[in-house]
Each structure stands twice: as structure tokens, then as C-alpha cells.
mmCIF file of C-alpha atoms and ligand atoms in Angstrom:
data_model
loop_
_atom_site.group_PDB
_atom_site.id
_atom_site.type_symbol
_atom_site.label_atom_id
_atom_site.label_comp_id
_atom_site.label_asym_id
_atom_site.label_seq_id
_atom_site.Cartn_x
_atom_site.Cartn_y
_atom_site.Cartn_z
ATOM 1 C CA MET A 1 -30.862 5.626 -11.809
ATOM 2 C CA SER A 2 -32.165 8.971 -10.066
ATOM 3 C CA PHE A 3 -30.085 11.674 -11.267
ATOM 4 C CA SER A 4 -32.192 14.140 -8.372
ATOM 5 C CA ASN A 5 -30.329 11.691 -5.926
ATOM 6 C CA PRO A 6 -27.443 13.575 -4.711
ATOM 7 C CA TRP A 7 -26.106 10.554 -3.444
ATOM 8 C CA PHE A 8 -26.392 8.335 -7.191
ATOM 9 C CA ILE A 9 -24.495 11.723 -8.780
ATOM 10 C CA ALA A 10 -21.670 12.642 -5.545
ATOM 11 C CA ALA A 11 -20.891 7.779 -6.177
ATOM 12 C CA VAL A 12 -21.041 8.179 -10.359
ATOM 13 C CA VAL A 13 -18.966 11.307 -10.316
ATOM 14 C CA GLY A 14 -16.547 10.049 -8.130
ATOM 15 C CA VAL A 15 -15.860 6.347 -9.657
ATOM 16 C CA LEU A 16 -15.641 7.898 -12.900
ATOM 17 C CA GLY A 17 -14.087 11.111 -11.937
ATOM 18 C CA VAL A 18 -11.057 9.105 -10.015
ATOM 19 C CA PHE A 19 -10.606 6.444 -12.710
ATOM 20 C CA HIS A 20 -10.013 8.997 -14.785
ATOM 21 C CA LEU A 21 -7.828 11.288 -13.256
ATOM 22 C CA GLU A 22 -5.837 7.917 -12.930
ATOM 23 C CA ILE A 23 -5.757 7.388 -16.341
ATOM 24 C CA ILE A 24 -4.652 11.095 -17.500
ATOM 25 C CA ALA A 25 -1.744 10.872 -14.203
ATOM 26 C CA THR A 26 -0.683 7.565 -15.959
ATOM 27 C CA PHE A 27 -0.645 9.693 -19.485
ATOM 28 C CA LEU A 28 1.360 12.402 -18.790
ATOM 29 C CA ASN A 29 3.416 9.811 -16.080
ATOM 30 C CA LEU A 30 4.652 8.225 -19.445
ATOM 31 C CA ALA A 31 5.185 11.123 -21.150
ATOM 32 C CA GLN A 32 7.867 12.351 -19.386
ATOM 33 C CA PHE A 33 10.158 9.914 -20.700
ATOM 34 C CA ARG A 34 10.113 11.366 -24.494
ATOM 35 C CA HIS A 35 11.081 14.418 -21.944
ATOM 36 C CA ALA A 36 15.538 15.188 -22.158
ATOM 37 C CA LEU A 37 16.014 14.205 -18.606
ATOM 38 C CA PRO A 38 17.494 16.561 -16.351
ATOM 39 C CA GLN A 39 21.930 16.462 -16.516
ATOM 40 C CA ARG A 40 21.868 15.161 -13.055
ATOM 41 C CA LEU A 41 20.294 12.706 -13.446
ATOM 42 C CA LYS A 42 21.716 12.292 -17.036
ATOM 43 C CA GLU A 43 25.142 10.992 -15.245
ATOM 44 C CA ILE A 44 23.504 8.030 -12.903
ATOM 45 C CA PHE A 45 20.504 6.909 -16.147
ATOM 46 C CA PRO A 46 22.605 5.729 -18.845
ATOM 47 C CA ASP A 47 20.310 5.493 -22.410
ATOM 48 C CA GLU A 48 19.617 2.461 -22.232
ATOM 49 C CA THR A 49 18.914 2.566 -18.990
ATOM 50 C CA VAL A 50 16.008 4.872 -19.310
ATOM 51 C CA GLN A 51 14.611 3.071 -22.229
ATOM 52 C CA LYS A 52 14.144 -0.195 -20.359
ATOM 53 C CA ALA A 53 12.758 2.104 -17.405
ATOM 54 C CA GLY A 54 10.509 3.168 -20.468
ATOM 55 C CA GLU A 55 9.207 0.338 -21.259
ATOM 56 C CA TYR A 56 8.880 -1.001 -18.083
ATOM 57 C CA ALA A 57 6.196 1.911 -17.100
ATOM 58 C CA SER A 58 4.626 1.218 -20.485
ATOM 59 C CA LYS A 59 3.946 -1.665 -19.658
ATOM 60 C CA SER A 60 3.139 -2.500 -16.364
ATOM 61 C CA ALA A 61 1.010 1.143 -16.874
ATOM 62 C CA SER A 62 -1.436 -0.332 -19.738
ATOM 63 C CA LEU A 63 -1.660 -3.436 -17.130
ATOM 64 C CA ASP A 64 -2.370 -1.309 -14.468
ATOM 65 C CA LEU A 65 -5.298 0.573 -16.772
ATOM 66 C CA GLN A 66 -6.936 -2.522 -18.157
ATOM 67 C CA ARG A 67 -7.940 -4.408 -14.478
ATOM 68 C CA SER A 68 -9.074 -0.533 -13.575
ATOM 69 C CA THR A 69 -11.622 -0.401 -16.553
ATOM 70 C CA VAL A 70 -12.223 -4.698 -15.839
ATOM 71 C CA SER A 71 -13.135 -3.970 -12.358
ATOM 72 C CA THR A 72 -15.240 -0.076 -12.377
ATOM 73 C CA GLY A 73 -16.593 -2.107 -15.732
ATOM 74 C CA ALA A 74 -17.922 -4.593 -13.508
ATOM 75 C CA LEU A 75 -18.944 -2.155 -10.179
ATOM 76 C CA LEU A 76 -21.270 0.338 -13.067
ATOM 77 C CA LEU A 77 -23.130 -2.596 -15.101
ATOM 78 C CA PHE A 78 -23.507 -5.404 -11.833
ATOM 79 C CA TRP A 79 -24.949 -1.522 -9.988
ATOM 80 C CA TRP A 80 -27.314 0.261 -12.681
ATOM 81 C CA GLY A 81 -28.033 -3.589 -13.741
ATOM 82 C CA GLY A 82 -29.480 -3.942 -10.522
ATOM 83 C CA GLY A 83 -27.152 -6.592 -8.620
ATOM 84 C CA PHE A 84 -27.007 -4.866 -5.529
ATOM 85 C CA ASP A 85 -30.846 -5.369 -5.133
ATOM 86 C CA TRP A 86 -30.559 -8.741 -6.556
ATOM 87 C CA LEU A 87 -27.779 -9.638 -3.832
ATOM 88 C CA GLN A 88 -29.880 -8.111 -0.603
ATOM 89 C CA ARG A 89 -32.918 -9.805 -2.086
ATOM 90 C CA TRP A 90 -30.877 -13.083 -1.911
ATOM 91 C CA SER A 91 -29.096 -13.027 1.231
ATOM 92 C CA ALA A 92 -32.529 -11.782 3.581
ATOM 93 C CA GLY A 93 -33.316 -15.020 2.040
ATOM 94 C CA TRP A 94 -30.660 -16.678 4.437
ATOM 95 C CA GLY A 95 -32.237 -16.459 7.212
ATOM 96 C CA TRP A 96 -28.706 -15.077 9.338
ATOM 97 C CA GLY A 97 -29.449 -12.666 11.003
ATOM 98 C CA ALA A 98 -28.366 -8.994 10.248
ATOM 99 C CA ILE A 99 -24.099 -9.190 11.463
ATOM 100 C CA ALA A 100 -23.932 -12.769 9.824
ATOM 101 C CA THR A 101 -25.412 -12.307 6.577
ATOM 102 C CA GLY A 102 -23.217 -8.966 6.132
ATOM 103 C CA VAL A 103 -19.924 -10.698 7.405
ATOM 104 C CA GLY A 104 -20.865 -13.482 4.237
ATOM 105 C CA VAL A 105 -22.068 -10.706 1.303
ATOM 106 C CA ILE A 106 -18.273 -8.079 2.772
ATOM 107 C CA GLY A 107 -16.938 -11.814 2.224
ATOM 108 C CA LEU A 108 -18.849 -12.459 -0.582
ATOM 109 C CA LEU A 109 -17.421 -9.364 -2.714
ATOM 110 C CA MET A 110 -14.669 -9.065 -1.409
ATOM 111 C CA LEU A 111 -13.693 -13.198 -2.789
ATOM 112 C CA ALA A 112 -15.388 -11.792 -5.746
ATOM 113 C CA GLN A 113 -12.853 -8.892 -6.503
ATOM 114 C CA ASN A 114 -9.971 -10.824 -5.303
ATOM 115 C CA PHE A 115 -10.715 -13.491 -8.797
ATOM 116 C CA LEU A 116 -11.106 -10.127 -11.153
ATOM 117 C CA SER A 117 -7.858 -9.523 -10.118
ATOM 118 C CA LEU A 118 -6.587 -12.722 -9.604
ATOM 119 C CA PRO A 119 -5.134 -13.113 -13.745
ATOM 120 C CA PHE A 120 -3.409 -9.080 -13.505
ATOM 121 C CA ASP A 121 -1.499 -10.099 -10.429
ATOM 122 C CA ALA A 122 -0.361 -13.525 -12.390
ATOM 123 C CA TRP A 123 0.335 -12.008 -15.872
ATOM 124 C CA ASP A 124 1.827 -8.404 -13.795
ATOM 125 C CA THR A 125 4.343 -11.169 -11.702
ATOM 126 C CA PHE A 126 4.561 -14.622 -13.769
ATOM 127 C CA LYS A 127 5.151 -11.873 -18.040
ATOM 128 C CA ILE A 128 5.884 -8.173 -16.759
ATOM 129 C CA GLU A 129 8.558 -8.504 -13.921
ATOM 130 C CA ALA A 130 9.592 -11.914 -15.117
ATOM 131 C CA GLU A 131 10.915 -10.066 -18.562
ATOM 132 C CA TYR A 132 12.521 -7.516 -16.820
ATOM 133 C CA GLY A 133 14.806 -10.593 -14.441
ATOM 134 C CA PHE A 134 13.015 -9.218 -11.751
ATOM 135 C CA ASN A 135 10.790 -12.635 -10.184
ATOM 136 C CA ARG A 136 11.877 -14.912 -8.214
ATOM 137 C CA THR A 137 8.248 -17.091 -7.225
ATOM 138 C CA THR A 138 6.994 -19.695 -8.796
ATOM 139 C CA PRO A 139 3.186 -20.661 -9.186
ATOM 140 C CA ARG A 140 3.359 -22.675 -6.624
ATOM 141 C CA THR A 141 4.989 -19.967 -3.975
ATOM 142 C CA PHE A 142 2.274 -17.122 -5.590
ATOM 143 C CA ILE A 143 -1.151 -19.311 -5.165
ATOM 144 C CA ALA A 144 0.282 -20.424 -1.592
ATOM 145 C CA ASP A 145 0.769 -17.002 -0.356
ATOM 146 C CA ARG A 146 -2.663 -16.042 -2.011
ATOM 147 C CA LEU A 147 -3.692 -18.431 0.010
ATOM 148 C CA LYS A 148 -2.637 -17.631 3.705
ATOM 149 C CA GLY A 149 -3.696 -13.615 2.660
ATOM 150 C CA LEU A 150 -6.790 -15.128 1.972
ATOM 151 C CA VAL A 151 -6.892 -16.891 5.813
ATOM 152 C CA LEU A 152 -5.672 -14.356 7.108
ATOM 153 C CA THR A 153 -7.752 -11.730 5.756
ATOM 154 C CA THR A 154 -11.080 -14.569 7.001
ATOM 155 C CA VAL A 155 -8.895 -15.536 10.851
ATOM 156 C CA LEU A 156 -8.302 -11.248 11.986
ATOM 157 C CA GLY A 157 -10.539 -9.216 9.453
ATOM 158 C CA GLY A 158 -14.086 -11.683 9.826
ATOM 159 C CA PRO A 159 -14.232 -11.098 13.870
ATOM 160 C CA LEU A 160 -13.605 -7.314 13.403
ATOM 161 C CA LEU A 161 -16.035 -6.839 11.361
ATOM 162 C CA ALA A 162 -18.794 -8.700 13.127
ATOM 163 C CA LEU A 163 -17.965 -6.690 15.707
ATOM 164 C CA VAL A 164 -18.122 -2.934 13.724
ATOM 165 C CA LEU A 165 -21.767 -4.286 12.456
ATOM 166 C CA TRP A 166 -22.640 -5.158 15.953
ATOM 167 C CA PHE A 167 -21.782 -1.184 16.722
ATOM 168 C CA PHE A 168 -22.884 0.224 14.475
ATOM 169 C CA GLN A 169 -26.578 -2.215 14.783
ATOM 170 C CA THR A 170 -26.673 -1.674 18.805
ATOM 171 C CA GLN A 171 -25.329 0.809 20.130
ATOM 172 C CA VAL A 172 -25.182 5.228 19.627
ATOM 173 C CA HIS A 173 -22.045 5.880 20.161
ATOM 174 C CA ALA A 174 -20.951 3.405 17.781
ATOM 175 C CA VAL A 175 -18.321 5.606 15.166
ATOM 176 C CA LEU A 176 -16.658 6.347 18.642
ATOM 177 C CA TYR A 177 -16.465 2.404 19.170
ATOM 178 C CA THR A 178 -15.535 1.653 16.187
ATOM 179 C CA TRP A 179 -12.504 4.191 16.185
ATOM 180 C CA LEU A 180 -11.220 2.915 19.061
ATOM 181 C CA THR A 181 -11.487 -1.113 18.303
ATOM 182 C CA VAL A 182 -9.598 -0.082 15.511
ATOM 183 C CA ALA A 183 -7.584 2.118 16.175
ATOM 184 C CA GLY A 184 -6.101 -0.703 19.554
ATOM 185 C CA PHE A 185 -5.827 -3.493 16.834
ATOM 186 C CA SER A 186 -4.039 -2.125 14.685
ATOM 187 C CA ILE A 187 -1.575 -0.934 16.854
ATOM 188 C CA ILE A 188 -1.309 -4.857 17.776
ATOM 189 C CA MET A 189 -1.732 -5.800 14.335
ATOM 190 C CA ALA A 190 1.985 -3.406 14.329
ATOM 191 C CA TRP A 191 3.497 -4.978 17.361
ATOM 192 C CA LEU A 192 2.322 -8.651 16.002
ATOM 193 C CA SER A 193 3.152 -8.582 12.554
ATOM 194 C CA PRO A 194 6.858 -9.146 12.520
ATOM 195 C CA ARG A 195 6.933 -11.505 15.509
ATOM 196 C CA LEU A 196 3.792 -13.318 14.185
ATOM 197 C CA LEU A 197 2.714 -12.715 10.154
ATOM 198 C CA MET A 198 5.772 -11.567 8.132
ATOM 199 C CA PRO A 199 7.370 -14.941 9.118
ATOM 200 C CA LEU A 200 4.259 -16.988 7.141
ATOM 201 C CA PHE A 201 5.460 -15.432 4.436
ATOM 202 C CA LEU A 202 8.826 -14.945 5.070
ATOM 203 C CA LYS A 203 12.177 -16.832 6.123
ATOM 204 C CA PHE A 204 13.967 -14.093 8.910
ATOM 205 C CA GLN A 205 17.663 -16.156 9.388
ATOM 206 C CA PRO A 206 20.150 -14.203 11.463
ATOM 207 C CA LEU A 207 22.727 -12.296 9.901
ATOM 208 C CA ALA A 208 26.180 -14.634 9.794
ATOM 209 C CA ASP A 209 28.960 -13.085 12.023
ATOM 210 C CA GLY A 210 31.613 -11.364 10.777
ATOM 211 C CA PRO A 211 32.512 -7.586 9.523
ATOM 212 C CA LEU A 212 29.133 -6.437 8.430
ATOM 213 C CA ARG A 213 26.864 -7.514 11.122
ATOM 214 C CA GLU A 214 29.634 -5.804 13.631
ATOM 215 C CA ALA A 215 29.578 -2.866 11.104
ATOM 216 C CA LEU A 216 25.785 -2.499 11.535
ATOM 217 C CA LEU A 217 25.947 -3.151 15.119
ATOM 218 C CA ALA A 218 28.331 -0.682 15.794
ATOM 219 C CA LEU A 219 26.693 1.711 14.487
ATOM 220 C CA ALA A 220 23.211 1.487 15.984
ATOM 221 C CA ALA A 221 25.343 1.780 18.814
ATOM 222 C CA ARG A 222 26.792 4.581 17.279
ATOM 223 C CA LEU A 223 23.686 5.965 17.658
ATOM 224 C CA LYS A 224 22.351 5.630 20.256
ATOM 225 C CA PHE A 225 20.008 2.553 18.779
ATOM 226 C CA PRO A 226 19.231 -0.646 21.034
ATOM 227 C CA VAL A 227 19.410 -3.509 18.381
ATOM 228 C CA VAL A 228 18.801 -6.727 19.979
ATOM 229 C CA ASP A 229 19.174 -8.858 15.664
ATOM 230 C CA VAL A 230 20.071 -8.535 12.227
ATOM 231 C CA SER A 231 18.438 -10.736 10.363
ATOM 232 C CA VAL A 232 18.342 -11.547 6.747
ATOM 233 C CA VAL A 233 15.434 -12.770 4.903
ATOM 234 C CA ASP A 234 15.288 -14.413 1.766
ATOM 235 C CA GLY A 235 13.480 -12.063 -0.339
ATOM 236 C CA SER A 236 14.640 -13.199 -3.304
ATOM 237 C CA ARG A 237 12.098 -16.432 -2.985
ATOM 238 C CA ARG A 238 10.104 -13.592 -4.687
ATOM 239 C CA SER A 239 11.713 -11.178 -6.219
ATOM 240 C CA SER A 240 15.226 -9.792 -6.935
ATOM 241 C CA LYS A 241 14.250 -5.850 -6.392
ATOM 242 C CA ALA A 242 15.735 -4.778 -2.270
ATOM 243 C CA ASN A 243 13.948 -4.061 0.530
ATOM 244 C CA ALA A 244 15.404 -3.073 3.890
ATOM 245 C CA PHE A 245 12.948 -2.762 7.374
ATOM 246 C CA LEU A 246 12.963 -1.689 11.430
ATOM 247 C CA SER A 247 10.493 -3.353 13.502
ATOM 248 C CA GLY A 248 9.587 -3.919 17.131
ATOM 249 C CA PHE A 249 8.620 -1.142 19.971
ATOM 250 C CA GLY A 250 10.714 -0.150 22.775
ATOM 251 C CA LYS A 251 14.441 -2.178 23.040
ATOM 252 C CA ASN A 252 13.568 -4.790 21.704
ATOM 253 C CA LYS A 253 14.392 -3.311 17.997
ATOM 254 C CA ARG A 254 15.156 -5.647 15.196
ATOM 255 C CA ILE A 255 17.029 -5.019 12.091
ATOM 256 C CA ALA A 256 15.711 -7.001 8.563
ATOM 257 C CA LEU A 257 17.898 -6.863 5.154
ATOM 258 C CA PHE A 258 17.016 -8.664 2.799
ATOM 259 C CA ASP A 259 19.232 -11.244 0.537
ATOM 260 C CA THR A 260 18.961 -9.224 -2.185
ATOM 261 C CA LEU A 261 20.330 -6.103 -1.014
ATOM 262 C CA ILE A 262 22.885 -7.187 1.347
ATOM 263 C CA GLU A 263 23.870 -9.106 -2.847
ATOM 264 C CA LYS A 264 24.112 -6.081 -4.082
ATOM 265 C CA HIS A 265 25.278 -3.108 -1.737
ATOM 266 C CA THR A 266 29.061 -2.540 -0.402
ATOM 267 C CA GLN A 267 29.186 -1.749 3.610
ATOM 268 C CA PRO A 268 28.695 1.333 3.944
ATOM 269 C CA GLU A 269 25.786 1.116 2.061
ATOM 270 C CA LEU A 270 24.035 -0.423 3.111
ATOM 271 C CA GLU A 271 25.095 1.378 7.057
ATOM 272 C CA ALA A 272 23.895 4.129 5.437
ATOM 273 C CA ILE A 273 20.690 2.362 4.481
ATOM 274 C CA LEU A 274 20.200 1.180 7.778
ATOM 275 C CA ALA A 275 21.077 4.808 9.365
ATOM 276 C CA HIS A 276 17.890 5.679 6.871
ATOM 277 C CA GLU A 277 15.565 3.876 9.204
ATOM 278 C CA ILE A 278 16.755 4.688 11.983
ATOM 279 C CA GLY A 279 16.809 7.771 11.275
ATOM 280 C CA HIS A 280 12.842 6.975 10.513
ATOM 281 C CA HIS A 281 12.367 6.221 13.960
ATOM 282 C CA LYS A 282 14.710 9.002 15.701
ATOM 283 C CA CYS A 283 12.270 11.551 14.402
ATOM 284 C CA ARG A 284 9.265 9.603 15.420
ATOM 285 C CA HIS A 285 7.923 9.252 12.018
ATOM 286 C CA VAL A 286 6.162 6.230 13.083
ATOM 287 C CA PRO A 287 3.765 6.984 15.206
ATOM 288 C CA GLN A 288 2.886 10.169 13.180
ATOM 289 C CA GLN A 289 1.913 7.960 10.277
ATOM 290 C CA ILE A 290 -0.335 6.346 12.778
ATOM 291 C CA VAL A 291 -1.781 9.452 14.341
ATOM 292 C CA LEU A 292 -2.113 10.407 10.716
ATOM 293 C CA GLY A 293 -4.698 7.726 9.862
ATOM 294 C CA LEU A 294 -6.112 7.258 13.285
ATOM 295 C CA LEU A 295 -8.184 10.883 12.009
ATOM 296 C CA GLU A 296 -9.057 9.818 8.770
ATOM 297 C CA SER A 297 -9.891 6.411 9.881
ATOM 298 C CA GLY A 298 -11.947 9.021 12.207
ATOM 299 C CA LEU A 299 -13.145 10.659 9.823
ATOM 300 C CA MET A 300 -14.490 8.171 7.767
ATOM 301 C CA PHE A 301 -15.716 6.334 9.753
ATOM 302 C CA TYR A 302 -18.366 9.643 10.891
ATOM 303 C CA LEU A 303 -19.151 9.530 7.668
ATOM 304 C CA LEU A 304 -20.695 5.523 6.803
ATOM 305 C CA HIS A 305 -22.482 6.145 9.936
ATOM 306 C CA LEU A 306 -23.996 9.922 8.108
ATOM 307 C CA ALA A 307 -24.727 7.265 5.312
ATOM 308 C CA LEU A 308 -25.602 4.444 6.599
ATOM 309 C CA GLN A 309 -28.476 6.239 8.012
ATOM 310 C CA SER A 310 -30.135 7.829 4.715
ATOM 311 C CA PRO A 311 -32.439 5.626 3.013
ATOM 312 C CA ALA A 312 -31.293 7.870 -0.484
ATOM 313 C CA PHE A 313 -27.913 6.863 0.576
ATOM 314 C CA PHE A 314 -28.702 3.124 -0.197
ATOM 315 C CA GLN A 315 -32.015 3.969 -3.030
ATOM 316 C CA ALA A 316 -28.543 5.775 -5.225
ATOM 317 C CA PHE A 317 -28.046 2.190 -5.456
ATOM 318 C CA GLY A 318 -30.973 1.078 -6.214
ATOM 319 C CA ILE A 319 -31.995 -0.677 -2.208
ATOM 320 C CA THR A 320 -35.073 -0.667 -0.883
ATOM 321 C CA GLY A 321 -34.215 -1.125 3.035
ATOM 322 C CA GLN A 322 -30.888 -0.423 4.915
ATOM 323 C CA PRO A 323 -29.122 -3.523 5.133
ATOM 324 C CA LEU A 324 -25.888 -3.353 7.490
ATOM 325 C CA GLY A 325 -23.070 -5.332 5.601
ATOM 326 C CA LEU A 326 -24.343 -4.266 2.239
ATOM 327 C CA GLY A 327 -23.967 -0.678 3.234
ATOM 328 C CA LEU A 328 -20.576 -1.003 4.034
ATOM 329 C CA VAL A 329 -19.572 -2.156 0.396
ATOM 330 C CA LEU A 330 -21.274 0.833 -0.895
ATOM 331 C CA PHE A 331 -19.815 3.517 1.696
ATOM 332 C CA SER A 332 -16.461 1.854 0.291
ATOM 333 C CA ILE A 333 -17.508 2.997 -3.463
ATOM 334 C CA ILE A 334 -18.507 6.443 -2.725
ATOM 335 C CA TYR A 335 -15.602 7.059 0.056
ATOM 336 C CA GLN A 336 -13.633 6.288 -3.170
ATOM 337 C CA PRO A 337 -12.082 10.436 -3.858
ATOM 338 C CA ALA A 338 -11.852 11.061 -0.291
ATOM 339 C CA SER A 339 -9.809 8.145 0.261
ATOM 340 C CA LEU A 340 -7.589 9.313 -2.510
ATOM 341 C CA LEU A 341 -6.940 12.442 -1.093
ATOM 342 C CA LEU A 342 -6.435 11.575 2.109
ATOM 343 C CA GLY A 343 -3.713 9.064 0.568
ATOM 344 C CA MET A 344 -2.458 11.815 -1.178
ATOM 345 C CA LEU A 345 -1.815 13.604 2.689
ATOM 346 C CA SER A 346 0.014 10.653 4.513
ATOM 347 C CA SER A 347 1.894 10.110 1.115
ATOM 348 C CA ALA A 348 2.974 14.210 0.989
ATOM 349 C CA LEU A 349 3.675 12.550 5.282
ATOM 350 C CA SER A 350 5.841 10.356 3.957
ATOM 351 C CA ARG A 351 7.369 11.872 1.838
ATOM 352 C CA ARG A 352 8.181 14.889 3.957
ATOM 353 C CA HIS A 353 9.567 12.020 6.639
ATOM 354 C CA GLU A 354 11.992 9.871 3.689
ATOM 355 C CA PHE A 355 13.919 13.454 3.339
ATOM 356 C CA GLN A 356 14.440 13.749 7.102
ATOM 357 C CA ALA A 357 15.776 10.284 7.093
ATOM 358 C CA ASP A 358 17.899 11.151 4.350
ATOM 359 C CA ALA A 359 19.243 14.353 6.535
ATOM 360 C CA PHE A 360 19.591 12.169 9.082
ATOM 361 C CA ALA A 361 21.826 9.164 7.730
ATOM 362 C CA ARG A 362 23.758 11.846 5.714
ATOM 363 C CA GLU A 363 24.527 13.382 9.522
ATOM 364 C CA ALA A 364 25.808 10.177 10.696
ATOM 365 C CA CYS A 365 27.191 7.886 7.529
ATOM 366 C CA GLY A 366 28.688 11.093 4.794
ATOM 367 C CA GLY A 367 26.376 11.536 1.771
ATOM 368 C CA GLN A 368 28.671 9.741 -0.617
ATOM 369 C CA PRO A 369 27.055 5.825 0.553
ATOM 370 C CA LEU A 370 23.582 6.694 0.770
ATOM 371 C CA MET A 371 23.623 8.226 -2.961
ATOM 372 C CA ASP A 372 25.291 5.683 -3.887
ATOM 373 C CA GLY A 373 23.500 3.018 -2.970
ATOM 374 C CA LEU A 374 19.946 5.101 -3.722
ATOM 375 C CA LYS A 375 21.745 5.559 -7.556
ATOM 376 C CA LYS A 376 21.983 1.333 -6.879
ATOM 377 C CA LEU A 377 18.796 1.014 -6.221
ATOM 378 C CA SER A 378 17.007 3.068 -8.926
ATOM 379 C CA VAL A 379 18.761 2.243 -11.697
ATOM 380 C CA ASP A 380 18.046 -2.189 -10.600
ATOM 381 C CA HIS A 381 14.520 -1.373 -9.992
ATOM 382 C CA LEU A 382 13.845 0.643 -13.596
ATOM 383 C CA THR A 383 12.816 3.341 -11.150
ATOM 384 C CA HIS A 384 10.933 6.323 -14.183
ATOM 385 C CA PRO A 385 14.148 9.018 -12.983
ATOM 386 C CA ASN A 386 11.580 11.730 -13.243
ATOM 387 C CA PRO A 387 8.203 10.662 -12.497
ATOM 388 C CA HIS A 388 5.121 13.224 -13.602
ATOM 389 C CA ALA A 389 4.624 15.534 -10.134
ATOM 390 C CA LEU A 390 0.512 15.199 -10.429
ATOM 391 C CA THR A 391 2.189 11.108 -10.437
ATOM 392 C CA VAL A 392 3.788 11.641 -7.747
ATOM 393 C CA TRP A 393 1.456 14.040 -5.886
ATOM 394 C CA LEU A 394 -0.919 10.487 -6.578
ATOM 395 C CA HIS A 395 0.976 7.210 -5.469
ATOM 396 C CA TYR A 396 4.707 8.513 -4.425
ATOM 397 C CA SER A 397 5.413 7.457 -0.591
ATOM 398 C CA HIS A 398 9.631 8.243 -0.893
ATOM 399 C CA PRO A 399 10.418 11.444 -3.508
ATOM 400 C CA PRO A 400 11.715 11.119 -6.682
ATOM 401 C CA ILE A 401 15.377 9.887 -6.659
ATOM 402 C CA GLY A 402 16.633 13.645 -8.408
ATOM 403 C CA GLN A 403 15.148 15.418 -5.276
ATOM 404 C CA ARG A 404 16.303 13.149 -2.839
ATOM 405 C CA LEU A 405 19.778 13.537 -4.625
ATOM 406 C CA ALA A 406 19.413 17.144 -4.509
ATOM 407 C CA ALA A 407 18.912 17.363 -0.816
ATOM 408 C CA LEU A 408 21.668 15.299 -0.119
ATOM 409 C CA GLU A 409 23.980 16.971 -2.171
ATOM 410 C CA ALA A 410 22.878 20.388 -0.995
HETATM 411 ZN ZN1 ZN B 501 13.072 5.765 4.168
#
């Protein structure tokens, strides 16, 4: 351990700082349940719902705390016990060349992380979510989902990673090439995902002819939104929590509603929810998020470039030499605070967009059906009725329910 190395100090302060900040936010957020709710929320959330939401939140939070304690502890033990140096020497002995070795090392560490988080995910799904009646996943589906995820990561991520490592190994303008490649990749994935990837996990079926289909298509036509298809997704195979989404570019928009959403909501509520989703497209929220994401990843690759050039960066993790693949992993450790900060920025933008989409839906369908739908969703999902501002800042992509209702009423 070298306390004179600024990279070392930045990494330790970053890892421990993020860990403790999350703990503080969690405790403040849970403490909110002990304060009386504002009048508006009291009318929506009956006392027993608030109590149940509080229990659910505290069980989820305690699992998250255990998870982050184990993963932070494992990281520090591995790091301070000379694990990275050992990994570097061992992988050098494979005789694979820098790029293949880098892909191998990163794959190995990702696999280890996946195994470490497996018991926590299983406990969350089969214990906590099940206890509150949300879980509908079978162990078989749970395992199949993870295996599919692993195969997809290998098939799609492996070659991309190899290309990025090759840029950093051979090109002077590696930052620019990597940035352009990742930008292209994310645009292709946005196009490919609803067509090829999501059907691997969810079953899409056309919504049956009838008043609901007619009403949704009529609404889309009235809002001049070119919809080619309305599907139902079998979200109920995994969870009773409901969702809606829209996909597609240009003139090929597809609406997909979770079967659980259709089960629980009235037709006017579903129309309002669709109007909200259309609002996101009309206000061009997706391109704005993509631009912000590209700015953030440009900054990240530039900082990565700086780190990889510095022998002191590697020494902070006990490594002599500058192995490329391992460098990427170490950078992801030191980058944690920046990642949290930038995540807060894009969440803030997303919360702003939610208000705009709500306003669009109010314009299209009136405020009442959307307010009814949102109330129902919050009560059904045992959402925290009154989260603490720090947690909202850190993690909320949607504004708290009280703020959304207040804006709709205004
Ligand atoms: Zn939205």
C-alpha cells in the first residue's frame, strides 16, 4: 500500500466514499417512514400500505447493504492481498498476446462478480419479492435468464472488447476510435434490442382486436404518432410489477404493454400511460439521453487513456508493468465516484423528461386518468411514498409520486 501514490489515495477514497454515501442515503431514506406523510399522499396511501412499503423497503435495503459490504470487502481483500499482481503474473503465463489475455482476464473477473452476486439476486427474487407477492419467476426461468445473459454478453461484448483493446494497443487516436465504435454499437443495439434481444426473454403477441386496441390506435393516430403494432408482453411470467414501453425508429413504432399492466388498469388509464410514452418521443427525449450518454462516455475514454499511460496508476493496485486488460478493470474501480456523479446527471435529466411526458399526457387525455394510473402503480408496487432527497438524487430516474401528482394538479 503506497499512501504517497495519488492514484492509490483516489481509488481508496473513491471506493470507501461511494460505499459510505450509499449507506447514509439508505438510512435517511428508511427514516422517512417515521415521519408523517404530507396530506396529499395520506389520501392515496392507507396506513397499512405505508407500513408494508416500509417493511419491503427495509428488507430490500438490508439485502443491498449486505451485497455491497461483501463486494466491497472482497475487492479490498483481493486488492490489498496482492490479488491483481498475482492475476497479472498468472495471465502473463498463458502466452496469449495482450488482447486475448485482456479479454480473458476481464471475462474471468466478470464471471467472479456474477457468482458473487448470484446468492443475493436469488434471495431478492425468491425471498423478498416472493414474500410481497411480486415474484412469479421459477428457478428454471431465473437460471435460464442468467445463462442467456451470459451468452449474449460473451457474443456481443467479447468482440467489442477485443476491438477496444486493439485500439488502445495500436492506435494513437484510440480514444476517438473507441468513442465512435461504442457510439455506433449503442445505436445498433437500440435498433436490434426490441427485435432480436428482448424476444429472447419475453414473448410478444399482438393485442387482440377489441375496444382497447381500437382506443390505443385511435389515440396514436390523433397524436400523429405512426404506430404499426400494439403487442402484449408476458411480463407476468417473471413479476407482477407492470410496465409499458415503446420502441422503433421512423415510421415503424411499436407499442408494447405488459399483460400485468392491462390486467390492473382501466382503458382511460392505459390511454393516458400510452400518451405519456408518446410524449417521450414527441419531446425527443431519447436522442437527448443518447447525446448525454455519448458526452459521458467520451469523458470516460479520455480519463481511461490518461490512466493507462501512467505507471503509477498500475502501481496503486500493486502491479508492475502496464497490462491493458487489467488496466480497464482497475479503471472501472477508480472511476466509481465519477460514474455515480454522471449517473446523477442523467437521472436528473430523466426526471425532467418524466415531468414533460406527464404534461404531454395531460394535454392529450386530461390529468385525471394519468393520476389514477400513477396512484394505482405506486400502491401496487409498494413504492416509497416519500423518499429522501439524497436517494432521489442518487438513484431516481422518475420523480417521486407526490411531485408527479402535484405537477399534474397544478
Ligand atoms: Zn416516462
